[in-house]
PDB file of C-alpha atoms and ligand atoms in Angstrom:
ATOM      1  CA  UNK P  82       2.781  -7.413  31.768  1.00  0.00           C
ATOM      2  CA  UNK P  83       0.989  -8.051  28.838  1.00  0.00           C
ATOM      3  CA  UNK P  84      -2.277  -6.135  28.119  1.00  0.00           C
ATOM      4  CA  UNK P  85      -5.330  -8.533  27.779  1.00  0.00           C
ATOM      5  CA  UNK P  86      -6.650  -8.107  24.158  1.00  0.00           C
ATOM      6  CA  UNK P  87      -4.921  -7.160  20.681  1.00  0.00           C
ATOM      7  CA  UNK P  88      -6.307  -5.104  18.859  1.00  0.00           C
ATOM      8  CA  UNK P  89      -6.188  -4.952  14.725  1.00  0.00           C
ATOM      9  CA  UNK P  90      -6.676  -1.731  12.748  1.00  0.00           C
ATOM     10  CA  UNK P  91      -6.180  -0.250   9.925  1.00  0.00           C
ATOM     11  CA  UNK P  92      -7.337   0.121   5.910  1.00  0.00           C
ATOM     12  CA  UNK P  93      -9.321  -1.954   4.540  1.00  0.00           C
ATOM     13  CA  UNK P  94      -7.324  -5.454   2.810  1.00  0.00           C
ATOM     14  CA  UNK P  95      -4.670  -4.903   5.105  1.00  0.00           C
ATOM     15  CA  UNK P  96      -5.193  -8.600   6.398  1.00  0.00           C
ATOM     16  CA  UNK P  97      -6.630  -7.473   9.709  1.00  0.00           C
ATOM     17  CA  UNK P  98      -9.586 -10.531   9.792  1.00  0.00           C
ATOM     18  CA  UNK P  99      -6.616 -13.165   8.143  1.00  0.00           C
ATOM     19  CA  UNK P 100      -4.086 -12.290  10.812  1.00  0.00           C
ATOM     20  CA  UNK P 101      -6.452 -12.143  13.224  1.00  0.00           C
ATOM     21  CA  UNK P 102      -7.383 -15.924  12.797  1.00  0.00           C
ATOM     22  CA  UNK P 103      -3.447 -16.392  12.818  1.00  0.00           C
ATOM     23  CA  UNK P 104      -2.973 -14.526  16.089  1.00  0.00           C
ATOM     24  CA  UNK P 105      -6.011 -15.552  18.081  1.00  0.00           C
ATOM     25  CA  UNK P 106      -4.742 -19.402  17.596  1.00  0.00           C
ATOM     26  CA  UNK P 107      -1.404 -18.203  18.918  1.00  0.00           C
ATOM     27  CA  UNK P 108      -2.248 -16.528  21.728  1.00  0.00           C
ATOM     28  CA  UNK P 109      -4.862 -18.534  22.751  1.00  0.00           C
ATOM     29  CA  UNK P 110      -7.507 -16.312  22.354  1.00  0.00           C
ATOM     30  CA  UNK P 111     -11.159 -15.112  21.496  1.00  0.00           C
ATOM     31  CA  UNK P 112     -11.239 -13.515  18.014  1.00  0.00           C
ATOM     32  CA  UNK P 113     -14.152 -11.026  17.489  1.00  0.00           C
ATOM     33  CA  UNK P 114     -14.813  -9.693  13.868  1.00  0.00           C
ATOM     34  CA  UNK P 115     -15.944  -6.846  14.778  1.00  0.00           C
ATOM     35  CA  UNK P 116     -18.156  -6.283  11.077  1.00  0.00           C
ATOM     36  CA  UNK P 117     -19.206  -9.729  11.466  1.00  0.00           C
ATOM     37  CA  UNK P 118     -20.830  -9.365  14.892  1.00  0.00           C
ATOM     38  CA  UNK P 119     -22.706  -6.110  13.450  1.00  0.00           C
ATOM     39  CA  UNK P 120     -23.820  -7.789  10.665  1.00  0.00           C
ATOM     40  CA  UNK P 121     -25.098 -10.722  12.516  1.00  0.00           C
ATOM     41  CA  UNK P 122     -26.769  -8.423  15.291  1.00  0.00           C
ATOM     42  CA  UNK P 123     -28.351  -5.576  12.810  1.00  0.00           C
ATOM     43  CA  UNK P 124     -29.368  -9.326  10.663  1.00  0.00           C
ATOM     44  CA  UNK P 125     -27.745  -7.589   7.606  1.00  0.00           C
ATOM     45  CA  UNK P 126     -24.934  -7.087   5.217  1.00  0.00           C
ATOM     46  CA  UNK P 127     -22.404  -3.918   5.891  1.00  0.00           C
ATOM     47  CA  UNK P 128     -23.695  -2.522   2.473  1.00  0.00           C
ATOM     48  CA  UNK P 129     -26.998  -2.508   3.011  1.00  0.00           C
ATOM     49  CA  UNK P 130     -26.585  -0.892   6.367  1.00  0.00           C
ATOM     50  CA  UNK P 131     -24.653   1.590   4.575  1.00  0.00           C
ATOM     51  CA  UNK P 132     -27.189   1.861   2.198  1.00  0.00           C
ATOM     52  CA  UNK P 133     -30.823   1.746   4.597  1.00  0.00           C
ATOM     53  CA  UNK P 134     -29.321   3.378   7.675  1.00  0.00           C
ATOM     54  CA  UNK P 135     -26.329   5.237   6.343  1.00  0.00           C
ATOM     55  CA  UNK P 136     -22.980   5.812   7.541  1.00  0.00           C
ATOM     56  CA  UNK P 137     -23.236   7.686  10.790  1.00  0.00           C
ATOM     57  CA  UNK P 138     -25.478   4.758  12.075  1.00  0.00           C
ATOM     58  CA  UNK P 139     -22.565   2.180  11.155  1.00  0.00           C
ATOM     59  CA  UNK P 140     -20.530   4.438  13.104  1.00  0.00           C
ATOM     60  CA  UNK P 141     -22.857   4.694  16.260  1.00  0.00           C
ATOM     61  CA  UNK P 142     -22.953   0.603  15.917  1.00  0.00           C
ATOM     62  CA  UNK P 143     -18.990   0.369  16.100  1.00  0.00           C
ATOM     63  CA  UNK P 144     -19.024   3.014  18.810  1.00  0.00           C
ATOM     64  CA  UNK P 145     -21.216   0.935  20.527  1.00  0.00           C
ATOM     65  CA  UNK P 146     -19.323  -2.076  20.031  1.00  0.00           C
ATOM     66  CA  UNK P 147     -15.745  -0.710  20.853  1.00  0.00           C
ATOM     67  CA  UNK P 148     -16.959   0.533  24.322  1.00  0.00           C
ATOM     68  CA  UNK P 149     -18.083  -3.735  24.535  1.00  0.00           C
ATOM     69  CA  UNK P 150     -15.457  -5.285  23.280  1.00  0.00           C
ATOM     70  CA  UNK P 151     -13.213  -2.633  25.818  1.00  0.00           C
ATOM     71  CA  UNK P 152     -14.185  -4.340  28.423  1.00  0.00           C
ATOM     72  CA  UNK P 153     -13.483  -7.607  27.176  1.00  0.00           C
ATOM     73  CA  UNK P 154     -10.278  -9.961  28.197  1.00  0.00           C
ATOM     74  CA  UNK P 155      -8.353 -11.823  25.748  1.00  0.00           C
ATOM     75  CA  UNK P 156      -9.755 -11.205  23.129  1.00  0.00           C
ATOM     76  CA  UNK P 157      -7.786 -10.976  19.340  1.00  0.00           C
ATOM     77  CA  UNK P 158     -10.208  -7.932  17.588  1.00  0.00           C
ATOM     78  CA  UNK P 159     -10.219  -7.146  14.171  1.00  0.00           C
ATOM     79  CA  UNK P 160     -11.670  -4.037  13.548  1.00  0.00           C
ATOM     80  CA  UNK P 161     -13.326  -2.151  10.965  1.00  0.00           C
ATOM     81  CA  UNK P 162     -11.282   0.137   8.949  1.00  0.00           C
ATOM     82  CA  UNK P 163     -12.646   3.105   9.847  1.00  0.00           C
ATOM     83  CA  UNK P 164     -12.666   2.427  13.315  1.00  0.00           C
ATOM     84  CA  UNK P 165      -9.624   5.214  14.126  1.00  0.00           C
ATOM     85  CA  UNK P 166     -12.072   7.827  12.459  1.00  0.00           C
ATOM     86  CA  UNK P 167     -12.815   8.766  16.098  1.00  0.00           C
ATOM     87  CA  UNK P 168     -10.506   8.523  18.248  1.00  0.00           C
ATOM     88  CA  UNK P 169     -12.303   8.043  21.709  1.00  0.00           C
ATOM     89  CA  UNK P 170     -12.760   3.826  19.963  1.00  0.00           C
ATOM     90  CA  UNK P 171      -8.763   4.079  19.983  1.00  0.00           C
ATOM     91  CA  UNK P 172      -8.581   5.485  23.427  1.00  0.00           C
ATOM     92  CA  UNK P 173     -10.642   3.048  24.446  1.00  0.00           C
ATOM     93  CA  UNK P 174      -9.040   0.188  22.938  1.00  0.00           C
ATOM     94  CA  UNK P 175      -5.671   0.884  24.041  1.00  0.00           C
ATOM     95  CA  UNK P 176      -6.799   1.015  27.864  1.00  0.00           C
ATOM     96  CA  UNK P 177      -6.806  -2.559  27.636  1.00  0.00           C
ATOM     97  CA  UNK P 178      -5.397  -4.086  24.896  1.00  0.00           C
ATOM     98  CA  UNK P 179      -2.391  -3.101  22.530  1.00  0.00           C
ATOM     99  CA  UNK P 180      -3.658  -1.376  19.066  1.00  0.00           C
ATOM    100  CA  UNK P 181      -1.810  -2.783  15.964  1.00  0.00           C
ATOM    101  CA  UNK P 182      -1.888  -0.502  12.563  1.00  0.00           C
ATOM    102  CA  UNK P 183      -1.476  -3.105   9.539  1.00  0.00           C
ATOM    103  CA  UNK P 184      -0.300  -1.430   6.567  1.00  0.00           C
ATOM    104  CA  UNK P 185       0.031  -1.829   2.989  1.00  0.00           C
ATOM    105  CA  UNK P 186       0.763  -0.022  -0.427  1.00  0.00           C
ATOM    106  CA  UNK P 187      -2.498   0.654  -2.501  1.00  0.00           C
ATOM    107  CA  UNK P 188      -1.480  -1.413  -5.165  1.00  0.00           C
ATOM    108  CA  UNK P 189      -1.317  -4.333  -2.308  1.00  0.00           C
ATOM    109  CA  UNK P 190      -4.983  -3.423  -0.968  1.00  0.00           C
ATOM    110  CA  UNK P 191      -6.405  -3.803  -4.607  1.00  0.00           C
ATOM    111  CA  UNK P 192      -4.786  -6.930  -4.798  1.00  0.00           C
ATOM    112  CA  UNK P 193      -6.396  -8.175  -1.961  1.00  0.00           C
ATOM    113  CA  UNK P 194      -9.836  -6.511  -1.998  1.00  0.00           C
ATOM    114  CA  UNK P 195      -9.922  -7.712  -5.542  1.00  0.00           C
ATOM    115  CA  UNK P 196     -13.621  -7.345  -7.216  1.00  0.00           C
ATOM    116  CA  UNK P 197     -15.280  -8.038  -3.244  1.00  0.00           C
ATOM    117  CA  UNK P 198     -18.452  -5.976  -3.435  1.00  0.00           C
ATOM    118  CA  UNK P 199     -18.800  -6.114   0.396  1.00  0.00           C
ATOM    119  CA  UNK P 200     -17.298  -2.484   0.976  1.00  0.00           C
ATOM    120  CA  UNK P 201     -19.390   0.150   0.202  1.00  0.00           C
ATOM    121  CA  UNK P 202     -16.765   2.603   0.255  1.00  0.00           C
ATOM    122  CA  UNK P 203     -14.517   1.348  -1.961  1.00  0.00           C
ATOM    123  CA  UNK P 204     -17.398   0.864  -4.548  1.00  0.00           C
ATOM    124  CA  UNK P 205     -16.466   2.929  -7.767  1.00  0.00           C
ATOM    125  CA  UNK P 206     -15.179   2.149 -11.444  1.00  0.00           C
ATOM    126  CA  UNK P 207     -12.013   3.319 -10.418  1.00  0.00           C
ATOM    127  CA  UNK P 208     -11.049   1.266  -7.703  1.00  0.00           C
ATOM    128  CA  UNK P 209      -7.350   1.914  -7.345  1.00  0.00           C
ATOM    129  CA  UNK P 210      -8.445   5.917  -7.023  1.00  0.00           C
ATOM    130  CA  UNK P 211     -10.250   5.697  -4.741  1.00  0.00           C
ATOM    131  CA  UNK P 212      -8.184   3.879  -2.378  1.00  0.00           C
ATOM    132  CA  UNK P 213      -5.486   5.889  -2.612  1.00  0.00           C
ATOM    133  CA  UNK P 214      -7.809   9.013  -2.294  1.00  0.00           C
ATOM    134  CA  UNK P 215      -9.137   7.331   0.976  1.00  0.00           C
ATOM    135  CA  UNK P 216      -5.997   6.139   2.189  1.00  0.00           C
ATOM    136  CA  UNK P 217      -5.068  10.037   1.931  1.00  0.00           C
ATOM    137  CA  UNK P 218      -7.589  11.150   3.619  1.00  0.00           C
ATOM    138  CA  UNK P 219      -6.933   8.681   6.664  1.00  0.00           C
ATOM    139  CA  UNK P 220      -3.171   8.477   6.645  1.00  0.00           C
ATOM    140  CA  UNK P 221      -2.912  10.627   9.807  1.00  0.00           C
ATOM    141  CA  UNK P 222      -5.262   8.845  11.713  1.00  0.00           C
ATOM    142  CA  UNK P 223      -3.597   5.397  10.799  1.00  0.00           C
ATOM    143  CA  UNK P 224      -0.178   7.525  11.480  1.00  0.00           C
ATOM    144  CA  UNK P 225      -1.601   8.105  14.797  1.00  0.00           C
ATOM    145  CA  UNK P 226      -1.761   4.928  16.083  1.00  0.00           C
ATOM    146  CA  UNK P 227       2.448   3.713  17.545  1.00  0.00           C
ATOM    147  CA  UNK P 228       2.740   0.550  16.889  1.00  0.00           C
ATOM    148  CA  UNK P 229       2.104  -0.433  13.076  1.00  0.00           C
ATOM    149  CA  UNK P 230       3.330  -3.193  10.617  1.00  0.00           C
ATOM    150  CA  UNK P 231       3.674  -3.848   6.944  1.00  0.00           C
ATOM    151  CA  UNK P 232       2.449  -6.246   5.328  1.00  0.00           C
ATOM    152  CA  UNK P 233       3.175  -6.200   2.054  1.00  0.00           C
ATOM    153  CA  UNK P 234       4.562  -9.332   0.356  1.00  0.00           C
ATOM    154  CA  UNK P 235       4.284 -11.311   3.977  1.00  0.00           C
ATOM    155  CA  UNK P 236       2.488 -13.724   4.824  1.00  0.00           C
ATOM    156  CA  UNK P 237      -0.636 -13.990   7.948  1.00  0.00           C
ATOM    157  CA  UNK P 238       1.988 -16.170   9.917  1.00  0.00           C
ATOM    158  CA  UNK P 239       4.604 -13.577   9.409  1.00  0.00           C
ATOM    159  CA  UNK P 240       2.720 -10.854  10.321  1.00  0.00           C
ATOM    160  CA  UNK P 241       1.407 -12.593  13.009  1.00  0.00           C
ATOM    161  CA  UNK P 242       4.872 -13.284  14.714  1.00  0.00           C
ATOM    162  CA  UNK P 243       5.697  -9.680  14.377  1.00  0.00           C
ATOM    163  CA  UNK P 244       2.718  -8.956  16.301  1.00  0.00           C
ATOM    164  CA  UNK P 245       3.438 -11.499  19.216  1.00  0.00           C
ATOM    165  CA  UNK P 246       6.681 -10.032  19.581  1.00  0.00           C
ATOM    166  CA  UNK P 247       5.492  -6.768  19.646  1.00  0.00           C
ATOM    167  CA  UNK P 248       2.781  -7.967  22.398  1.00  0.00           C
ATOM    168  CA  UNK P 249       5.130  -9.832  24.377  1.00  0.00           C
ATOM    169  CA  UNK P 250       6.992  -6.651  25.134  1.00  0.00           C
ATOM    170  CA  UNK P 251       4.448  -4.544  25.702  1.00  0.00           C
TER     171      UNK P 251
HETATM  172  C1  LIG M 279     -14.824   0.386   6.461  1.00  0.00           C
HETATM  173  C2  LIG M 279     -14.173  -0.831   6.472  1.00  0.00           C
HETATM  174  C3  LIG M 279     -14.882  -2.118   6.472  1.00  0.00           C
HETATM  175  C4  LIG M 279     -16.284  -1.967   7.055  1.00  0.00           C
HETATM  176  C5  LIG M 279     -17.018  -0.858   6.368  1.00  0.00           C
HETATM  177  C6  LIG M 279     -16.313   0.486   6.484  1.00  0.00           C
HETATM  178  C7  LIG M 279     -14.030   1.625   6.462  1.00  0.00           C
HETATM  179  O1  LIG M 279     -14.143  -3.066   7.254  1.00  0.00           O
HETATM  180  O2  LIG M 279     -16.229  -1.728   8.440  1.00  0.00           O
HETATM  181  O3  LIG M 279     -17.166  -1.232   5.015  1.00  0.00           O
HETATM  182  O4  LIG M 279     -14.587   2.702   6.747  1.00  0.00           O
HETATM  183  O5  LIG M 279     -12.797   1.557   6.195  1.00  0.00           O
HETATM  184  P1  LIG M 279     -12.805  -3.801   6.725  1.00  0.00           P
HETATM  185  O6  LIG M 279     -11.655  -2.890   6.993  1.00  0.00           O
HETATM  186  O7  LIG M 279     -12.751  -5.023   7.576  1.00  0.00           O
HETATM  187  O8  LIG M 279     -12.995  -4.099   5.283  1.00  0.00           O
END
């Protein structure tokens, strides 16, 4: 059977809160952005609790979160990108709800993050660097994770379909 939720991860502008929308509409169920609902319970913006409290605290707020949303039923989650940085939130995830990697080329993730100045990472003259230096850096944990889908040049609705099937046999 089925597991209850679906979980999203992956790099940042891999279309994890679009398809999310897409799949939670689908499937009939609750979609939970996961930076969203720590921006609206810390009553700030992700880069200024990167900036007053610092990383690790972003991390202990996800941690926090993941072991929440865990527990959860039918839920569609779109997670923060560096959510597989530790992997007890992917453990933890997968107990009850299949973990999706999206993917995509850095040259796509530019595309989509554009000139967004919400991601404090990413923040640097030389944007396309960085993301591949990051992306790098991550690749195994993203690697990690079984089941994972492309997305370049598809749409929210495509990816989206690939993801029901994918849940459906689960
Ligand atoms: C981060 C990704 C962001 C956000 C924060 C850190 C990361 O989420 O959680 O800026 O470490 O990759 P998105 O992937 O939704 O942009």
């Amino acid at each position: 059977m089925a597991k209850a939720n679906v979980v999203l991860v992956g790099f940042m502008g891999t279309g994890k809160t679009a398809v999310g929308r897409v799949l939670a509409e689908k499937l009939d169920k609750t979609l939970v952005d996961m930076d969203s609902m720590i921006e609206a319970r810390e009553g700030k913006s992700i880069p200024r609790i990167f900036a007053e409290d610092g990383e690790p605290h972003f991390r202990a707020l996800e941690r926090k979160l993941v072991r929440e949303l865990a527990a959860g039923r039918d839920l569609v989650v779109s997670a923060g990108g560096g959510i597989v940085l530790n992997g007890a939130n992917i453990d933890d995830f997968s107990r009850t709800g299949l973990v999706v990697c999206l993917t995509a080329t850095p040259a796509t993730i530019l595309e989509r993050v554009g000139d967004d100045t919400n991601r404090p990472l990413l923040a640097a003259a030389d944007k396309l660097g960085k993301i591949k230096t990051l992306l790098a850096a991550r690749k195994p944990y993203y690697d990690a994770v079984a089941c994972r889908v492309a997305t370049d040049g598809k749409t929210p609705d495509q990816i989206a379909a690939e993801i029901i099937k994918a849940y459906e046999s689960a």
